[in-house]
C-alpha cells in the first residue's frame, strides 16, 4: 500500500523557517518524481515544487522560488521541503504527492503550516 | 498562471447524473492529455478518480467518467449516490514555464 506521511508543520512567525518531511513507503520511491502541493481550506490546491527521481532536477512555483528548497534522500525514502522567509500567505496545508507519468496519483494526509505573529 | 475554472457548486438527486466542467487554456487542458480529477471528502486527502482525461484507476466506480473538448475537461458522475457528496477538483500538466501542474478552483457536489 502506498503511504506518504508528512511531518514538520507548525506555527511560525513571519520570516521564520520550517522543514517539512515526507516519509514514503509501499512503492519504489527512487522511481518516482515527487512534488509538494499546498491547499488553503476551501480553495483549490496549488503546486509548489517538484523534484525528479534522483534529485538532480528541481522546479519551483514563482511564490516559492528563492525561499523554498526541495530535496530527497532515496536511502531514507524521504522528500523534504525547506521553507525560509515564510510569509503569512504561505499558511496552508502542505501535501506530499507522488507523480506517475504526469499524473499525481497519491497524496499524503498533509501537514499544516501556519505563519502568524 | 491562473487556476483552472470550475463551477463553485453542483447538485443533484440520488440516481441522477451531474457534470462538472474544468476550463483552462491551450497551454494546459487543451494542450495535453494529462487531465486528472480528484475527490476530496472533508478532512481527507484527495483521491484520484480520473487520469489521462478519461481513464479510471483500479477500484474507482465506473459511474465516474471523464472527457475533454478543446480547453474544457468534464467529469460526469452518473447514478449519483450519497457518498459522492464531496469536493472535486481537476488538474492538468502545463507548459507554463513557472509551473508543472495547475489545479482547478474546486466544485462542491451536493446530493439532495
GROMACS .gro file of C-alpha atoms in nm:
model
  229
    1UNK     CA    1   0.000   0.000   0.000
    2UNK     CA    2   0.135   0.340  -0.099
    3UNK     CA    3   0.176   0.569   0.200
    4UNK     CA    4   0.303   0.925   0.222
    5UNK     CA    5   0.340   1.066   0.573
    6UNK     CA    6   0.418   1.435   0.609
    7UNK     CA    7   0.555   1.600   0.921
    8UNK     CA    8   0.723   1.919   1.031
    9UNK     CA    9   0.440   2.168   1.006
   10UNK     CA   10   0.351   2.410   1.283
   11UNK     CA   11   0.310   2.771   1.387
   12UNK     CA   12   0.592   3.006   1.287
   13UNK     CA   13   0.632   3.382   1.283
   14UNK     CA   14   0.670   3.573   0.956
   15UNK     CA   15   1.030   3.550   0.840
   16UNK     CA   16   1.080   3.217   1.013
   17UNK     CA   17   1.171   2.876   0.875
   18UNK     CA   18   1.029   2.525   0.874
   19UNK     CA   19   1.148   2.197   0.726
   20UNK     CA   20   0.877   1.961   0.607
   21UNK     CA   21   0.945   1.591   0.565
   22UNK     CA   22   0.754   1.322   0.379
   23UNK     CA   23   0.825   0.958   0.450
   24UNK     CA   24   0.720   0.731   0.166
   25UNK     CA   25   0.651   0.359   0.175
   26UNK     CA   26   0.484   0.087  -0.026
   27UNK     CA   27   0.646   0.165  -0.361
   28UNK     CA   28   0.982   0.207  -0.536
   29UNK     CA   29   1.048   0.561  -0.414
   30UNK     CA   30   1.354   0.623  -0.632
   31UNK     CA   31   1.150   0.555  -0.946
   32UNK     CA   32   0.914   0.847  -0.892
   33UNK     CA   33   0.911   1.222  -0.934
   34UNK     CA   34   0.773   1.382  -0.618
   35UNK     CA   35   0.601   1.715  -0.557
   36UNK     CA   36   0.480   1.941  -0.279
   37UNK     CA   37   0.135   2.090  -0.322
   38UNK     CA   38  -0.039   2.325  -0.080
   39UNK     CA   39  -0.403   2.398  -0.016
   40UNK     CA   40  -0.583   2.665   0.180
   41UNK     CA   41  -0.904   2.512   0.324
   42UNK     CA   42  -1.196   2.588   0.095
   43UNK     CA   43  -0.975   2.658  -0.205
   44UNK     CA   44  -0.820   2.452  -0.483
   45UNK     CA   45  -0.470   2.313  -0.440
   46UNK     CA   46  -0.164   2.499  -0.567
   47UNK     CA   47   0.152   2.333  -0.696
   48UNK     CA   48   0.467   2.438  -0.505
   49UNK     CA   49   0.768   2.234  -0.610
   50UNK     CA   50   0.891   1.926  -0.797
   51UNK     CA   51   1.196   1.704  -0.772
   52UNK     CA   52   1.293   1.438  -1.023
   53UNK     CA   53   1.362   1.077  -0.935
   54UNK     CA   54   1.730   1.119  -0.847
   55UNK     CA   55   1.723   1.474  -0.713
   56UNK     CA   56   1.923   1.628  -0.997
   57UNK     CA   57   1.640   1.848  -1.127
   58UNK     CA   58   1.407   2.071  -0.928
   59UNK     CA   59   1.138   2.322  -1.014
   60UNK     CA   60   0.951   2.583  -0.811
   61UNK     CA   61   0.642   2.796  -0.839
   62UNK     CA   62   0.715   3.167  -0.853
   63UNK     CA   63   0.583   3.205  -0.499
   64UNK     CA   64   0.839   2.955  -0.369
   65UNK     CA   65   1.145   3.021  -0.582
   66UNK     CA   66   1.434   3.164  -0.383
   67UNK     CA   67   1.275   3.083  -0.046
   68UNK     CA   68   1.193   2.711  -0.059
   69UNK     CA   69   1.426   2.419  -0.135
   70UNK     CA   70   1.307   2.071  -0.224
   71UNK     CA   71   1.535   1.772  -0.174
   72UNK     CA   72   1.518   1.396  -0.134
   73UNK     CA   73   1.705   1.113   0.032
   74UNK     CA   74   1.636   0.793  -0.158
   75UNK     CA   75   1.813   0.587   0.109
   76UNK     CA   76   1.552   0.706   0.358
   77UNK     CA   77   1.261   0.717   0.112
   78UNK     CA   78   1.201   1.075   0.217
   79UNK     CA   79   1.140   1.404   0.042
   80UNK     CA   80   1.189   1.738   0.215
   81UNK     CA   81   1.079   2.098   0.174
   82UNK     CA   82   1.294   2.358   0.347
   83UNK     CA   83   1.092   2.677   0.376
   84UNK     CA   84   1.267   3.003   0.467
   85UNK     CA   85   1.149   3.364   0.490
   86UNK     CA   86   0.797   3.244   0.549
   87UNK     CA   87   0.510   3.482   0.481
   88UNK     CA   88   0.153   3.496   0.611
   89UNK     CA   89   0.034   3.392   0.265
   90UNK     CA   90   0.230   3.065   0.293
   91UNK     CA   91  -0.025   2.948   0.550
   92UNK     CA   92  -0.179   2.628   0.413
   93UNK     CA   93  -0.198   2.252   0.438
   94UNK     CA   94   0.110   2.113   0.264
   95UNK     CA   95   0.077   1.781   0.082
   96UNK     CA   96   0.348   1.550  -0.041
   97UNK     CA   97   0.233   1.384  -0.363
   98UNK     CA   98   0.359   1.113  -0.597
   99UNK     CA   99   0.387   1.166  -0.970
  100UNK     CA  100   0.327   0.872  -1.206
  101UNK     CA  101   0.376   0.975  -1.567
  102UNK     CA  102   0.238   1.327  -1.545
  103UNK     CA  103  -0.042   1.245  -1.306
  104UNK     CA  104  -0.047   1.286  -0.931
  105UNK     CA  105  -0.179   0.954  -0.813
  106UNK     CA  106  -0.123   0.957  -0.436
  107UNK     CA  107  -0.145   1.229  -0.173
  108UNK     CA  108  -0.038   1.225   0.187
  109UNK     CA  109  -0.264   1.348   0.467
  110UNK     CA  110  -0.089   1.685   0.475
  111UNK     CA  111   0.090   1.890   0.738
  112UNK     CA  112  -0.043   2.230   0.845
  113UNK     CA  113   0.180   2.535   0.822
  114UNK     CA  114   0.057   2.849   0.995
  115UNK     CA  115   0.253   3.171   0.958
  116UNK     CA  116   0.136   3.431   1.205
  117UNK     CA  117   0.270   3.679   1.456
  118UNK     CA  118  -0.081   3.130  -1.444
  119UNK     CA  119  -0.441   3.122  -1.323
  120UNK     CA  120  -0.616   2.825  -1.174
  121UNK     CA  121  -0.842   2.616  -1.392
  122UNK     CA  122  -1.203   2.736  -1.371
  123UNK     CA  123  -1.468   2.512  -1.218
  124UNK     CA  124  -1.823   2.588  -1.103
  125UNK     CA  125  -1.835   2.650  -0.728
  126UNK     CA  126  -2.115   2.403  -0.672
  127UNK     CA  127  -2.320   2.138  -0.848
  128UNK     CA  128  -2.608   1.944  -0.701
  129UNK     CA  129  -2.827   1.653  -0.798
  130UNK     CA  130  -3.069   1.399  -0.659
  131UNK     CA  131  -2.976   1.035  -0.596
  132UNK     CA  132  -2.969   0.843  -0.921
  133UNK     CA  133  -2.924   1.149  -1.138
  134UNK     CA  134  -2.619   1.239  -1.343
  135UNK     CA  135  -2.417   1.554  -1.296
  136UNK     CA  136  -2.129   1.705  -1.492
  137UNK     CA  137  -1.850   1.928  -1.362
  138UNK     CA  138  -1.657   2.142  -1.608
  139UNK     CA  139  -1.292   2.245  -1.587
  140UNK     CA  140  -1.182   2.522  -1.820
  141UNK     CA  141  -0.821   2.606  -1.893
  142UNK     CA  142  -0.619   2.714  -2.193
  143UNK     CA  143  -0.428   2.566  -2.483
  144UNK     CA  144  -0.122   2.568  -2.255
  145UNK     CA  145  -0.271   2.320  -2.016
  146UNK     CA  146  -0.607   2.140  -2.057
  147UNK     CA  147  -0.624   2.193  -2.433
  148UNK     CA  148  -0.261   2.110  -2.496
  149UNK     CA  149  -0.213   1.783  -2.314
  150UNK     CA  150  -0.385   1.453  -2.247
  151UNK     CA  151  -0.281   1.486  -1.880
  152UNK     CA  152  -0.603   1.595  -1.713
  153UNK     CA  153  -0.690   1.436  -1.380
  154UNK     CA  154  -0.986   1.460  -1.144
  155UNK     CA  155  -0.980   1.421  -0.765
  156UNK     CA  156  -1.243   1.363  -0.498
  157UNK     CA  157  -1.186   1.513  -0.155
  158UNK     CA  158  -1.405   1.446   0.147
  159UNK     CA  159  -1.381   1.691   0.440
  160UNK     CA  160  -1.058   1.649   0.631
  161UNK     CA  161  -0.933   1.378   0.396
  162UNK     CA  162  -0.658   1.358   0.137
  163UNK     CA  163  -0.763   1.391  -0.227
  164UNK     CA  164  -0.829   1.067  -0.414
  165UNK     CA  165  -0.753   1.020  -0.782
  166UNK     CA  166  -1.074   0.942  -0.973
  167UNK     CA  167  -0.980   1.004  -1.338
  168UNK     CA  168  -0.644   1.042  -1.514
  169UNK     CA  169  -0.538   1.089  -1.873
  170UNK     CA  170  -0.870   1.273  -1.936
  171UNK     CA  171  -1.084   0.959  -1.925
  172UNK     CA  172  -0.903   0.667  -1.759
  173UNK     CA  173  -1.013   0.529  -1.422
  174UNK     CA  174  -0.769   0.390  -1.166
  175UNK     CA  175  -0.836   0.042  -1.043
  176UNK     CA  176  -1.109   0.043  -0.779
  177UNK     CA  177  -1.286   0.361  -0.892
  178UNK     CA  178  -1.650   0.311  -0.980
  179UNK     CA  179  -1.744   0.320  -1.349
  180UNK     CA  180  -2.008   0.575  -1.251
  181UNK     CA  181  -1.726   0.827  -1.285
  182UNK     CA  182  -1.622   0.925  -1.637
  183UNK     CA  183  -1.413   1.198  -1.794
  184UNK     CA  184  -1.393   1.374  -2.128
  185UNK     CA  185  -1.239   1.678  -2.293
  186UNK     CA  186  -1.331   1.918  -2.570
  187UNK     CA  187  -1.088   2.190  -2.661
  188UNK     CA  188  -0.976   2.372  -2.347
  189UNK     CA  189  -1.253   2.229  -2.129
  190UNK     CA  190  -1.248   1.896  -1.948
  191UNK     CA  191  -1.552   1.742  -1.782
  192UNK     CA  192  -1.622   1.492  -1.507
  193UNK     CA  193  -1.957   1.313  -1.514
  194UNK     CA  194  -2.095   1.126  -1.216
  195UNK     CA  195  -2.383   0.900  -1.312
  196UNK     CA  196  -2.623   0.729  -1.073
  197UNK     CA  197  -2.541   0.986  -0.805
  198UNK     CA  198  -2.507   0.838  -0.455
  199UNK     CA  199  -2.491   0.995  -0.111
  200UNK     CA  200  -2.124   0.906  -0.074
  201UNK     CA  201  -2.042   1.108  -0.384
  202UNK     CA  202  -2.103   1.428  -0.185
  203UNK     CA  203  -1.757   1.583  -0.167
  204UNK     CA  204  -1.532   1.843  -0.322
  205UNK     CA  205  -1.395   1.770  -0.668
  206UNK     CA  206  -1.109   1.939  -0.846
  207UNK     CA  207  -0.931   1.895  -1.173
  208UNK     CA  208  -0.565   1.915  -1.257
  209UNK     CA  209  -0.360   1.945  -1.572
  210UNK     CA  210   0.002   1.933  -1.666
  211UNK     CA  211   0.102   2.271  -1.809
  212UNK     CA  212   0.367   2.407  -2.042
  213UNK     CA  213   0.381   2.728  -1.838
  214UNK     CA  214   0.749   2.768  -1.755
  215UNK     CA  215   0.674   2.862  -1.395
  216UNK     CA  216   0.450   2.566  -1.311
  217UNK     CA  217   0.434   2.191  -1.357
  218UNK     CA  218   0.073   2.125  -1.259
  219UNK     CA  219  -0.220   2.363  -1.243
  220UNK     CA  220  -0.529   2.281  -1.039
  221UNK     CA  221  -0.895   2.374  -1.058
  222UNK     CA  222  -1.078   2.607  -0.824
  223UNK     CA  223  -1.283   2.316  -0.690
  224UNK     CA  224  -1.651   2.218  -0.706
  225UNK     CA  225  -1.869   2.122  -0.412
  226UNK     CA  226  -2.105   1.839  -0.511
  227UNK     CA  227  -2.420   1.816  -0.304
  228UNK     CA  228  -2.654   1.517  -0.315
  229UNK     CA  229  -3.002   1.648  -0.247
   0.00000   0.00000   0.00000
